[in-house]
Every structure is written in C-alpha cells, then in structure tokens.
Coordinates of C-alpha atoms in Angstrom, one line a residue:
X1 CA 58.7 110.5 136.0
X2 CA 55.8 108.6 137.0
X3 CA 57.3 105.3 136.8
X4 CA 60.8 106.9 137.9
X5 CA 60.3 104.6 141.6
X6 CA 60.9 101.7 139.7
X7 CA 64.1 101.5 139.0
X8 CA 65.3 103.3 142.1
X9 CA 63.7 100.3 144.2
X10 CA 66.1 98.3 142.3
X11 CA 69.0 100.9 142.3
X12 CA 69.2 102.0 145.9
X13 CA 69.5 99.0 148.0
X14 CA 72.2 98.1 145.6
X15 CA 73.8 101.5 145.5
X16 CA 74.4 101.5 149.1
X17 CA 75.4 98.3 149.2
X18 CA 78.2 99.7 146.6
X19 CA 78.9 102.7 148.8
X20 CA 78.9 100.3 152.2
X21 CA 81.7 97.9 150.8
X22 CA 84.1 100.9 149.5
X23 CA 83.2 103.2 152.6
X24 CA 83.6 100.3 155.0
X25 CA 80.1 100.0 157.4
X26 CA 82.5 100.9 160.9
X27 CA 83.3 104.3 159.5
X28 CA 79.4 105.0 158.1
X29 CA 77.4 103.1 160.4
X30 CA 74.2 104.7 159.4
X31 CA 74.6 104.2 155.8
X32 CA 72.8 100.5 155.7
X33 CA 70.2 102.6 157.7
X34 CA 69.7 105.5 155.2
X35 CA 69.4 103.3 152.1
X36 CA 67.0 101.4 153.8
X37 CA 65.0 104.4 154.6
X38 CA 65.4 105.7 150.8
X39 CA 64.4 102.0 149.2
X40 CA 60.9 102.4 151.7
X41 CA 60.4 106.0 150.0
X42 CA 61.1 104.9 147.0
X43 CA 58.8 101.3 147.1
X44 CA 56.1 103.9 148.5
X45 CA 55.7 105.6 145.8
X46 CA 55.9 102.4 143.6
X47 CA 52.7 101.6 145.8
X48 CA 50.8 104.4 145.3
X49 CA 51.3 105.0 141.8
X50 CA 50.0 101.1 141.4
X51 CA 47.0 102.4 143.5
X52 CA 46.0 105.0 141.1
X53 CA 47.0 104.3 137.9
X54 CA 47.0 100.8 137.8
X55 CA 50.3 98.6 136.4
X56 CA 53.3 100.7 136.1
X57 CA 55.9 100.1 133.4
X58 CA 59.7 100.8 133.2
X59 CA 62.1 100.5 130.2
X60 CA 66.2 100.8 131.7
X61 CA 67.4 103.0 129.5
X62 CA 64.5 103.6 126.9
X63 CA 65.3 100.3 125.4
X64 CA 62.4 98.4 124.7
X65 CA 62.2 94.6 124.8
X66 CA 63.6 92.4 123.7
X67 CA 66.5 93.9 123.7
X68 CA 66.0 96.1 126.8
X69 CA 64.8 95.2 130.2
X70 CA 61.8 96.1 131.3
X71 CA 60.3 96.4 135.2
X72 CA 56.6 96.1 135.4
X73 CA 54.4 96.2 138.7
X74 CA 51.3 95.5 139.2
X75 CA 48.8 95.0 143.1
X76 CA 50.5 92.2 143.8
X77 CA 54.1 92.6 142.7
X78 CA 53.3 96.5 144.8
X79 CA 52.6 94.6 147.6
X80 CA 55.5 92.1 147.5
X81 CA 57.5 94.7 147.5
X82 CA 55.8 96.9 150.2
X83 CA 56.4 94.0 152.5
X84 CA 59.5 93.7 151.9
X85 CA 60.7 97.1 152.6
X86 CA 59.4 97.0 155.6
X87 CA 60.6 93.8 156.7
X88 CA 64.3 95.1 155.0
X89 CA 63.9 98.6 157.7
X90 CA 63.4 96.1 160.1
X91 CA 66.0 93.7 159.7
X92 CA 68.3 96.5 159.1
X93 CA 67.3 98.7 162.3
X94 CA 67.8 95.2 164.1
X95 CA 71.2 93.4 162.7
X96 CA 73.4 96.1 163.9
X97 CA 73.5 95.5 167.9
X98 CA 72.6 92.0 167.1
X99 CA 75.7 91.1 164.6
X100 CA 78.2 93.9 167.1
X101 CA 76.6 92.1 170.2
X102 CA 77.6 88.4 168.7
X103 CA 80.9 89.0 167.7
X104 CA 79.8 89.0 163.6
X105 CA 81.8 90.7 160.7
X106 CA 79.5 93.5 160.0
X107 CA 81.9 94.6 157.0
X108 CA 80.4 91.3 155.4
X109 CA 77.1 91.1 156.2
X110 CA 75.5 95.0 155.2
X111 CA 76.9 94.3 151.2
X112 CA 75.4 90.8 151.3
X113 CA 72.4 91.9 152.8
X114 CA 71.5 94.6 150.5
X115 CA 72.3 93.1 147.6
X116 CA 69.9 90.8 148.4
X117 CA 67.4 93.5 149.3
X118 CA 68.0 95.0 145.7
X119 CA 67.9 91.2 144.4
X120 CA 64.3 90.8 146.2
X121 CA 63.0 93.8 144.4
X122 CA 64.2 93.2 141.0
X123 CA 62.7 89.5 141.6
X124 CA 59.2 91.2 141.9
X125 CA 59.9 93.8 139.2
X126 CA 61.2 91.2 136.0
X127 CA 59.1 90.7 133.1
X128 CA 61.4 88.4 131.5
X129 CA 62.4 85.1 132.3
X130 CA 65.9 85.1 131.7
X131 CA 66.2 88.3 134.3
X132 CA 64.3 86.0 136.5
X133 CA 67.0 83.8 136.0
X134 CA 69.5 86.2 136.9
X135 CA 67.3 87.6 140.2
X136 CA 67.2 84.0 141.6
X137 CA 71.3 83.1 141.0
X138 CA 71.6 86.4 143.0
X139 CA 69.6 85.3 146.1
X140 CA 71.4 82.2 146.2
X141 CA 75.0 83.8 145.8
X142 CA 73.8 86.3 148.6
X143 CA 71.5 84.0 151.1
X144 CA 74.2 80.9 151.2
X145 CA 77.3 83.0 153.0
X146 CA 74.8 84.7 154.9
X147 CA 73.4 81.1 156.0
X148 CA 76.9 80.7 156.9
X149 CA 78.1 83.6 158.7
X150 CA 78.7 81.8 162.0
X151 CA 81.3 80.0 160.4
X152 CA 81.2 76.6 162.1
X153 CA 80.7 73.0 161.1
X154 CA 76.7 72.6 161.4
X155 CA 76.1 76.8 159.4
X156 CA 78.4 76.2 157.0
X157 CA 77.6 72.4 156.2
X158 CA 74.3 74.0 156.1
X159 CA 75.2 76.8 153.6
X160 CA 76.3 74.2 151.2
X161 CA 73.6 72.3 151.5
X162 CA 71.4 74.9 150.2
X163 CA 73.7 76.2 147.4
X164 CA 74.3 72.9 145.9
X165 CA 70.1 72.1 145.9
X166 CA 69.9 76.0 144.7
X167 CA 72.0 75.6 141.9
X168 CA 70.4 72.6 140.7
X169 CA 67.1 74.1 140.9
X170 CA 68.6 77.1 139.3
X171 CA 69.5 74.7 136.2
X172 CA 66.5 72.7 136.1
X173 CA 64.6 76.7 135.8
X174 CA 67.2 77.7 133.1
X175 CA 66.7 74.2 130.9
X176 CA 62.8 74.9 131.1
X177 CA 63.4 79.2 130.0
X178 CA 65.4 77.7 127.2
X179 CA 62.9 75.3 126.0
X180 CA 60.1 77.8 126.3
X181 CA 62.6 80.6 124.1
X182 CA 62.9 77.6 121.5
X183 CA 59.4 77.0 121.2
X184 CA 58.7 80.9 121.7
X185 CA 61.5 82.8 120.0
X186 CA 61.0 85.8 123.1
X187 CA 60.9 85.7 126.9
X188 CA 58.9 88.4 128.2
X189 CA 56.2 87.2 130.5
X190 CA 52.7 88.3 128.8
X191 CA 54.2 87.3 125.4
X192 CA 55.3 84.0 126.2
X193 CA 51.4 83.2 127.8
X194 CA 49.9 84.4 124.9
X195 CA 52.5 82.0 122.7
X196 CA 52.3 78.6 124.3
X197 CA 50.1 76.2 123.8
X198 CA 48.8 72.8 126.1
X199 CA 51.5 70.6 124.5
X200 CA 54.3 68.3 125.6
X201 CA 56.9 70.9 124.9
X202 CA 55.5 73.8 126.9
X203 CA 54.4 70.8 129.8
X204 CA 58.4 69.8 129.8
X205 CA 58.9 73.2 130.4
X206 CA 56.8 74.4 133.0
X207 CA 57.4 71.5 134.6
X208 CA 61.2 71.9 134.7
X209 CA 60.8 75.4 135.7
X210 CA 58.3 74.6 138.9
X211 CA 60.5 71.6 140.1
X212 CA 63.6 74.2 139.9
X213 CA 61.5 76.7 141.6
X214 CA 60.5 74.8 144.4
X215 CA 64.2 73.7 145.0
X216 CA 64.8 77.7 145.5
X217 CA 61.7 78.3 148.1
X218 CA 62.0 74.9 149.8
X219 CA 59.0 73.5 148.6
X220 CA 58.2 70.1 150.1
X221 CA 59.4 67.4 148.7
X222 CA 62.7 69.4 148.2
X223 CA 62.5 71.6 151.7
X224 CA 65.6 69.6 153.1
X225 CA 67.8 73.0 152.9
X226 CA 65.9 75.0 154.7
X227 CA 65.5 73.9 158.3
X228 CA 69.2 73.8 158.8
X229 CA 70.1 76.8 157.3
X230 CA 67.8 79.2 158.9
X231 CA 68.1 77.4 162.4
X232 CA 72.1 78.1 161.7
X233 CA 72.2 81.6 159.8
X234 CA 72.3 84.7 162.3
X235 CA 68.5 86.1 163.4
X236 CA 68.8 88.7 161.1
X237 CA 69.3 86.9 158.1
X238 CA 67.4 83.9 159.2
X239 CA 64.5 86.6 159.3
X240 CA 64.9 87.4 155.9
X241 CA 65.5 83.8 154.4
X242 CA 62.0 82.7 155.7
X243 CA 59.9 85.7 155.4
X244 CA 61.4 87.0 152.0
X245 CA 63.5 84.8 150.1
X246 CA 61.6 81.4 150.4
X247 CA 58.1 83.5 149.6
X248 CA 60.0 84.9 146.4
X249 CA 60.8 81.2 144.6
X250 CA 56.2 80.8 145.5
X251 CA 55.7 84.3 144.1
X252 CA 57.2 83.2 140.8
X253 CA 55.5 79.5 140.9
X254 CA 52.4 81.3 141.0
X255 CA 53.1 84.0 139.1
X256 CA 54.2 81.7 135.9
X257 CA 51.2 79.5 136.4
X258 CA 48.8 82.4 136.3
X259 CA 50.6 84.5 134.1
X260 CA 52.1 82.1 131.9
X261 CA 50.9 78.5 131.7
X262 CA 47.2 78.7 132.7
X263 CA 46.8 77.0 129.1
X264 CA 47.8 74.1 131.0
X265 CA 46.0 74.7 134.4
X266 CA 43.9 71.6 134.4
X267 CA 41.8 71.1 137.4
X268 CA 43.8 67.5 137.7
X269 CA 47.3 70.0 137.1
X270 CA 46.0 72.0 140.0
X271 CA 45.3 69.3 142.3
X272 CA 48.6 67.7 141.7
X273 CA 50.1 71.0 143.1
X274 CA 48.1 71.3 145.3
X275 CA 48.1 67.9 147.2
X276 CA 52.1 69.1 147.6
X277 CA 51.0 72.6 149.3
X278 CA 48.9 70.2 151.7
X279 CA 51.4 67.8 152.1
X280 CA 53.7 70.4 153.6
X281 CA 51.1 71.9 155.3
X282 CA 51.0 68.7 157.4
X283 CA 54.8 68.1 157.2
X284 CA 55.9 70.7 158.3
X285 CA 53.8 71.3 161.4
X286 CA 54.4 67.7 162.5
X287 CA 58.1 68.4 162.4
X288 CA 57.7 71.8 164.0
X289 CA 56.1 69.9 167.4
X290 CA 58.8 67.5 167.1
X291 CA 61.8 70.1 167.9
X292 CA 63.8 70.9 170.6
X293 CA 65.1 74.1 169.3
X294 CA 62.6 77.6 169.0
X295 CA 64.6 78.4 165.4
X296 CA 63.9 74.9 164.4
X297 CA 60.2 74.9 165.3
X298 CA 60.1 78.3 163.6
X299 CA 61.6 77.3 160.5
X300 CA 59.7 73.7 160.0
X301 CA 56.5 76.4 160.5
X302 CA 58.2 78.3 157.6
X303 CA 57.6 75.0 155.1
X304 CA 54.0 74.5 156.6
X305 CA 53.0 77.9 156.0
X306 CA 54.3 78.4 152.4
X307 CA 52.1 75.2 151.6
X308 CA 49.0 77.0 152.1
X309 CA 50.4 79.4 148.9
X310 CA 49.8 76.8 146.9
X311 CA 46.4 76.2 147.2
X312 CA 45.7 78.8 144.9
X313 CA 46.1 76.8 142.1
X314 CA 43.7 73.9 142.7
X315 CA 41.0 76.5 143.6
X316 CA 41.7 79.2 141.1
X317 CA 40.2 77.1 138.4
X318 CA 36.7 76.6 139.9
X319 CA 34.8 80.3 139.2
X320 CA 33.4 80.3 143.1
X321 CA 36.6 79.8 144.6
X322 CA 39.3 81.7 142.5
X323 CA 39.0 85.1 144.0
X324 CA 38.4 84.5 147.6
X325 CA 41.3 81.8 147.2
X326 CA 43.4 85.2 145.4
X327 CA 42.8 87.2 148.0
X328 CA 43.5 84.7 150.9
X329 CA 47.1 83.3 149.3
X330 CA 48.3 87.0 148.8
X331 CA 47.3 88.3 152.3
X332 CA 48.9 84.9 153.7
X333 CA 52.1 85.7 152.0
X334 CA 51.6 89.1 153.8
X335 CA 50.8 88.3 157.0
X336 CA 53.6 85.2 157.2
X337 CA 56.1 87.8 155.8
X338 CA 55.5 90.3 158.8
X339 CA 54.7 87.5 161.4
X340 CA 57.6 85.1 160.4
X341 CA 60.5 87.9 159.8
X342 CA 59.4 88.9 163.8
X343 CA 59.4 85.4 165.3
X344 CA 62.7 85.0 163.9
X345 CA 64.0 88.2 165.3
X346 CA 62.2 87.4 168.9
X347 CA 64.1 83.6 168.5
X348 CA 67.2 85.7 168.0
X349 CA 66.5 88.0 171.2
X350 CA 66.3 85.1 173.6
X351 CA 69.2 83.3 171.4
X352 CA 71.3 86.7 172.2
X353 CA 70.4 86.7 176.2
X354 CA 70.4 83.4 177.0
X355 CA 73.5 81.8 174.4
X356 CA 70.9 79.0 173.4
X357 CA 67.7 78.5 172.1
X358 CA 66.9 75.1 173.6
X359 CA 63.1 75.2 174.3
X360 CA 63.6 73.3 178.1
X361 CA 66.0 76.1 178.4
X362 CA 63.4 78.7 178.2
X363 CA 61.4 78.0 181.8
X364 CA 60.8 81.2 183.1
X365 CA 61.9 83.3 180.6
X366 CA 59.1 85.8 180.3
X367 CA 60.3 87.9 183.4
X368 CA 63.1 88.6 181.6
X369 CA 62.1 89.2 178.4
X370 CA 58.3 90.1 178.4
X371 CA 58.8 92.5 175.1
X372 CA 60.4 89.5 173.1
X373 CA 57.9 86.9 174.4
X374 CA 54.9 89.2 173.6
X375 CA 56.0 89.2 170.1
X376 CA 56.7 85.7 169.9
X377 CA 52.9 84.8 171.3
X378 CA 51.8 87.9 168.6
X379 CA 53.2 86.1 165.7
X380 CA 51.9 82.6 166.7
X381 CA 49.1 83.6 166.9
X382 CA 48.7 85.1 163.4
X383 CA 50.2 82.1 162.3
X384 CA 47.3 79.8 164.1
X385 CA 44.5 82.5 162.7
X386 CA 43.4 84.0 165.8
X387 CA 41.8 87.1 165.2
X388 CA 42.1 89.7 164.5
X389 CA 45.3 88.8 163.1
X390 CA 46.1 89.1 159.1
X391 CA 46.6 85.4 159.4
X392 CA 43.0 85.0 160.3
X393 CA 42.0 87.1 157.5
X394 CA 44.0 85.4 155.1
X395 CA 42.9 81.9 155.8
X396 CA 39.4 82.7 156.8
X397 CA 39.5 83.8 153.1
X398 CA 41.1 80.4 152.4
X399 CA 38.4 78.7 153.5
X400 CA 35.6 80.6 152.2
X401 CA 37.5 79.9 148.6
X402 CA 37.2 76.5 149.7
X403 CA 33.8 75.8 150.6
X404 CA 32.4 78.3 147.5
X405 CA 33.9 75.7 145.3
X406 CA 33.1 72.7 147.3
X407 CA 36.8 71.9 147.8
X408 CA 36.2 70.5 151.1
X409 CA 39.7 68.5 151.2
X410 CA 41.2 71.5 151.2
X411 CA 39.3 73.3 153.7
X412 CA 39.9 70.5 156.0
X413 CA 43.8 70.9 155.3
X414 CA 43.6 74.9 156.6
X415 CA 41.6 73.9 159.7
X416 CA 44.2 70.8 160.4
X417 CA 46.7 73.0 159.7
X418 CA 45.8 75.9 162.0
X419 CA 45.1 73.4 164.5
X420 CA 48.8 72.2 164.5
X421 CA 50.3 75.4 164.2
X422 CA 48.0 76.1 167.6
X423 CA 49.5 72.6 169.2
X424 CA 53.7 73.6 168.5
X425 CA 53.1 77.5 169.2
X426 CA 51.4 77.0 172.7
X427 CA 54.5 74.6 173.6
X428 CA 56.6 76.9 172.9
X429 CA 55.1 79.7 174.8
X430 CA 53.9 77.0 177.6
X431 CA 57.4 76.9 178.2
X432 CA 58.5 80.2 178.6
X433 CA 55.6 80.6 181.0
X434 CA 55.9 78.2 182.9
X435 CA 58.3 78.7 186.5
X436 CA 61.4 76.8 186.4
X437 CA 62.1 73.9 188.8
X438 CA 63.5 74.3 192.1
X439 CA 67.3 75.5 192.2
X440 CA 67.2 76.0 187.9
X441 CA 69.2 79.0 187.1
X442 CA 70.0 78.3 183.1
X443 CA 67.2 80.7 182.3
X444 CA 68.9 83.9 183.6
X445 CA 70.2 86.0 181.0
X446 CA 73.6 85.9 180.6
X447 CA 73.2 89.4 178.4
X448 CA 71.1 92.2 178.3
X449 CA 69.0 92.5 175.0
X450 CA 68.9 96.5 173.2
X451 CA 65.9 97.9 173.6
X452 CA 66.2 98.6 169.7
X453 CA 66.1 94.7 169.2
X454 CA 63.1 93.8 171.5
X455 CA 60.7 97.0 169.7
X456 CA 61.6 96.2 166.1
X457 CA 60.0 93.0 166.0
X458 CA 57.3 93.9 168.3
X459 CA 56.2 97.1 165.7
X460 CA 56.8 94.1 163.4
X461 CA 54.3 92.0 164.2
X462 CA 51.8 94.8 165.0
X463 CA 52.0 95.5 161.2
X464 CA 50.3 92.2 161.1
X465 CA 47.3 93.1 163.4
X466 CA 46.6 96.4 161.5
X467 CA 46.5 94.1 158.5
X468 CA 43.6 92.3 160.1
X469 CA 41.9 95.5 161.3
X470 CA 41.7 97.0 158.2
X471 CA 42.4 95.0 154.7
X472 CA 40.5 96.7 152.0
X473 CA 43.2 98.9 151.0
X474 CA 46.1 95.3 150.3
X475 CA 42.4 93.7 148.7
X476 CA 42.0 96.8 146.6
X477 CA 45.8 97.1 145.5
X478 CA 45.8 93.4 144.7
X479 CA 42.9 93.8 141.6
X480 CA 45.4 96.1 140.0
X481 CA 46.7 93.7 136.8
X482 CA 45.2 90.5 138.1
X483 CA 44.7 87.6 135.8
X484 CA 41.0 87.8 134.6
X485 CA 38.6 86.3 136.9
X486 CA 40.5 87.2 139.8
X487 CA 39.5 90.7 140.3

C-alpha cells in the first residue's frame, strides 16, 4: 500500500486521457481538470513517502524484473515529478479558455496532452532502459502534433522537423541499450552500473545513448528543433515542451551518467560535456537577444538554460564541488520548470490579446496587461538569479560548486550567462514599458484575456520565489537515493 502512488501517477493521467477521448472533452469539460487534480494527489503522496522512507519501489503486477517492470523513486525522481504535476494543474487550468478562445480542437489536444503527462511520469519512474525507450517514443509521438496544432506551414514544418531529429535520436538511444544488453545480458538501471566496465564497448554505448538523448531535449549542437517548434506549438503546450519535456531527455543524460556509467566519468569525459552545457549557455542567450518574437527569445532561453544542467558532470568528479554542483543543477531544473512553463503562458496571454507576439509590437502593453507582464518580469528574473528567486539559489549553488573545486571556467560561464539572460529579459520588458509613439494604436488588445489565464501563471511563478525563500525541504528530499558522495 505504501508504494501504491506509484503506479497511479502513471495510471491516472493516462486513464483520463482514455475516459477524455471516448467521453469526448465538450460533454465533460472538467474531466482533464479532475485527473489533473487526482495525478497531484497521487504524485503527493509519492513525495512524501520518498521523504520518510527513503526510495520507494513498485513491481506492476508482482512481477519482478526482468521479466516485470519495475517503478522506483527516489529525491530527485520525487521532485521531477512534483514539478511536473504542478506545472501539468497549471497547464491544464490554463489550455481550456486559451485553446476555446483561439479557435483549437480541444477533442485533440486533452488525450495528447495527458498522455504525455502520464508519459512524463513514467519517464521519471523507469528502472529499465528499454522502458526508457518506450517513455521517450511516447513524448515524441505526443509533443510533435501538439507542436503542430495550428496547423499551418511554419507549426507543422516545425512538427516534422522535430519528429524526424526525435526519431533519430530515438534510434541512436535504442542501438546504445542494445549494445549495453549484449555486453550485460539485463537492463535494469543499478544492475547494468554495477556490470559495465571502462571499455570501448560500454564507451560506444554511452556514447550512442547521450548523442540520442541530446537530440530528444535539444541539446546544443543538435537544438535546431526546438526554437521553431515551441515558438509555433500553442502556449499551452509550448509550456510544457520547454519546462517538462526538453528537462526529461537532461534528467536521463544525467541520470545514466551518475547511475550508470560513472565507470567512465573521467574528469576529461566531464569536461567534454561540459564545454557543450557552456557552449549553449552562450548560444542560446546570444540568439535569445537577437529575436524579434517574445516566444522566440523565450525559447532560445530554453537551450541556454538547460546548458547549465550539464555542468554537473564536470564538477561532480572533483569531491569540493560535487554536492553543491547536485544541489544547484536539481534546484535549476526546478526553478526553470516553474519559471519557464509561466513565461510561456504570460507569451501566450499577450499572443491571445494582441494576435502577435512581435516584441516592437508590445510598446505600451503593461496598462493592459499588468498581471501578465508582472509574471513575465517574475520569471526573468529567476532566470537572471535575482534574489530571492529559486534561480538565484540554484546558481548561487552553481557557483559555490565551482569555486570549491577551483573550476573557475565554469564559474565564469554562470556569471556570463546570467549576465545575458539579464541583457535579453530587460529588452523585452523595456519594451512593454516603454509608451508607444505618437498616434501607435497596434498595442490595444484586440481581446480580453480570462482572468483564469493571467493568475495561473502568476501563482506559477510564485512557486518559484517560495522555492528561494525556503529550500531545505527540495535539498533534503534530493539526498534520498543519491549517488554516493552527493548526499
């Protein structure tokens, strides 16, 4: 009974997708709403039982592995999926008016979307690798028609854009699982790390596996999916693209590396990834002051920010660094879930009112839409590490991982990076402060936003401020079944 949660966190978003499609959303409205309330129960309790009793296990069915599936959680697989509840309540409280007010199929988008809420959770819950496999075909089957619900030229050229560089990643992952089965003969996650040795073969592997992994979160060199589809995809879904499915391809990067190959986590291994996290870090934030579109901006921010992720592994194999540098990459993936997932939804507000999101366009906007641009100022600033922002938090601990271990390249890459990220949010906002010239009426709203869609994201991105207030409950969580050393 104790572990009972587990499965249903799975189950229920998937159930009601299930009842949704045969029900048909117009004639159940609240039914998307009710299984997202029951998935937040249910991922609650999957929380709290981490809390107390450390890593929770679950076999479907009784079956043990290898033959049966097993789910297993531990602080930071709790806390994956915490976030993602929430941001799922949200995005579901918010896509309703949003897709009605647009003129969007609804009938399509509530199955899609909670199958990929289900997919999300059973992504966080896998012990195998071969379920893994199966989690990440299911967010690209689910995210790509959802990239393309608009249905014109630029979403849907978009759309297969990213399936086509998904499904290549997705076979590049599935070569390196079969390589690691050869050499291992199982594919459960802790039996496979304690198997493999530092060898050719299990390099091959891991290194097929990362490459198809970053292909599936956007990972810089292969990010060239991602700014078009999530400037294209509806707000709702372009929330939960950035904030959620992106973040789950980096959970399992590091999650493999810690959990799996740190046999072959050589401090030159680590720099190699790392140099890529940096890379992006620059990138990206270059590219996001370059735009003349708020989704754009926001989702070139999306490939900067997930760099920082992977500075974990370059400073997780010096003993001063690794925990600080544990602490601060979970707490960023926090923080940029919450913060993200609401910039995206203020983007869509002012997308909704105004019929564009052409930064020029947005002179004088703030009358308007004070609620929307409040959170759009709230989750730059996380993202720049104000305080007392989670962002801050997560890359103050960054840093201190950083200087501990004497990784001073790195610790100049945060600063740079939250410089940057300071330089493209304060044009954006500059803008929707500023008064428009003389006899410039394009601003006015041509449609009233819901009130619904201007507090979700604000109570959104507030989640991100209590984070920063008080943090020792996430830090706590997060010791639960971490790799040794990183308690």
């Amino acid at each position: 009974m104790a572990t009972l949660s587990l499965p249903l966190a799975f189950f229920l978003p998937l159930l009601t997708a299930l009842a949704v499609f045969l029900v048909r959303a117009r004639r159940a409205p609240w039914l998307p709403l009710l299984g997202a309330l029951a998935t937040l129960v249910a991922v609650a309790d999957v929380v709290r039982q981490v809390a107390e009793h450390g890593p929770q296990v679950h076999h479907l069915g009784g079956w043990q592995p290898p033959l049966g599936v097993e789910l297993y959680a531990d602080g930071l697989s709790a806390l994956m999926l915490g976030m993602t509840a929430l941001v799922g309540l949200a995005v579901t409280l918010y896509a309703g008016p949003y897709l009605r007010g647009k003129g969007y199929n609804t009938e399509l988008f509530w199955p899609l979307w909670l199958v990929q809420w289900a997919t999300l959770n059973g992504t966080f819950l896998s012990a195998d690798l071969f379920n893994l496999y199966v989690m990440l075909e299911l967010l690209t089957l689910t995210a790509a028609p959802l990239a393309a619900m608009a249905g014109d030229r630029p979403s849907l050229g978009a759309a297969m854009r990213y399936l086509l560089l998904a499904l290549l990643g997705s076979l590049a992952y599935l070569l390196g699982v079969a390589l690691l089965y050869g050499g291992t003969g199982t594919l459960h996650l802790r039996e496979v790390g304690e198997l493999v040795g530092a060898d050719a073969h299990t390099a091959v592997a891991a290194a097929l596996i990362t490459a198809g992994l970053f292909a599936k979160a956007a990972v810089f060199p292969l990010h060239m999916w991602l700014m078009p589809a999530h400037s294209n995809a509806p707000a709702p879904a372009s929330a939960a693209l950035s904030a959620l499915v992106a973040k789950a391809g980096l959970y399992l990067v590091l999650r493999l590396w810690l959990w799996v190959f740190p046999v072959l986590l050589s401090t030159y291994m680590g720099w190699l990834i790392g140099a890529l996290g940096a890379l992006a870090v620059l990138y990206g934030s270059l590219q996001a002051l370059r735009q003349p579109r708020l989704k754009q901006v926001i989702a070139y921010s999306t490939i900067a920010q997930l760099g920082y992720l992977l500075l974990l592994l370059p400073m997780v194999v010096i003993p001063a660094a690794a925990v600080h540098a544990w602490q601060g990459v979970a707490y960023h993936a926090l923080a940029h879930g919450f913060a993200k997932s609401a910039a995206f939804l203020a983007a869509g507000n002012m997308l909704y009112s105004l019929g564009h999101d052409r930064l020029e366009g947005l002179r004088g906007l703030t009358p308007y839409l004070s609620i929307t641009v409040l959170t759009l100022g709230l989750a730059f600033a996380s993202l720049m590490a104000l305080p007392p922002s989670g962002g801050f938090l997560a890359k103050w601990l960054l840093l201190s991982g950083a200087i501990s271990g004497g990784q001073w390249p790195w610790a100049v890459v945060i600063i740079l990076g939250s410089v940057l990220a300071a330089a493209y949010a304060f044009r954006v906002l500059a803008l929707a402060h500023a008064a428009p010239p003389a006899g410039y009426t394009e601003v006015r709203p041509a449609q009233r936003v819901p009130r619904i869609m201007e507090w979700v994201p604000l109570l959104l991105v507030l989640i991100v401020y209590a984070m920063g207030v008080s943090a020792m409950p996430a830090l706590g969580l997060l010791e639960q079944g971490a790799p040794e050393g990183l308690q």
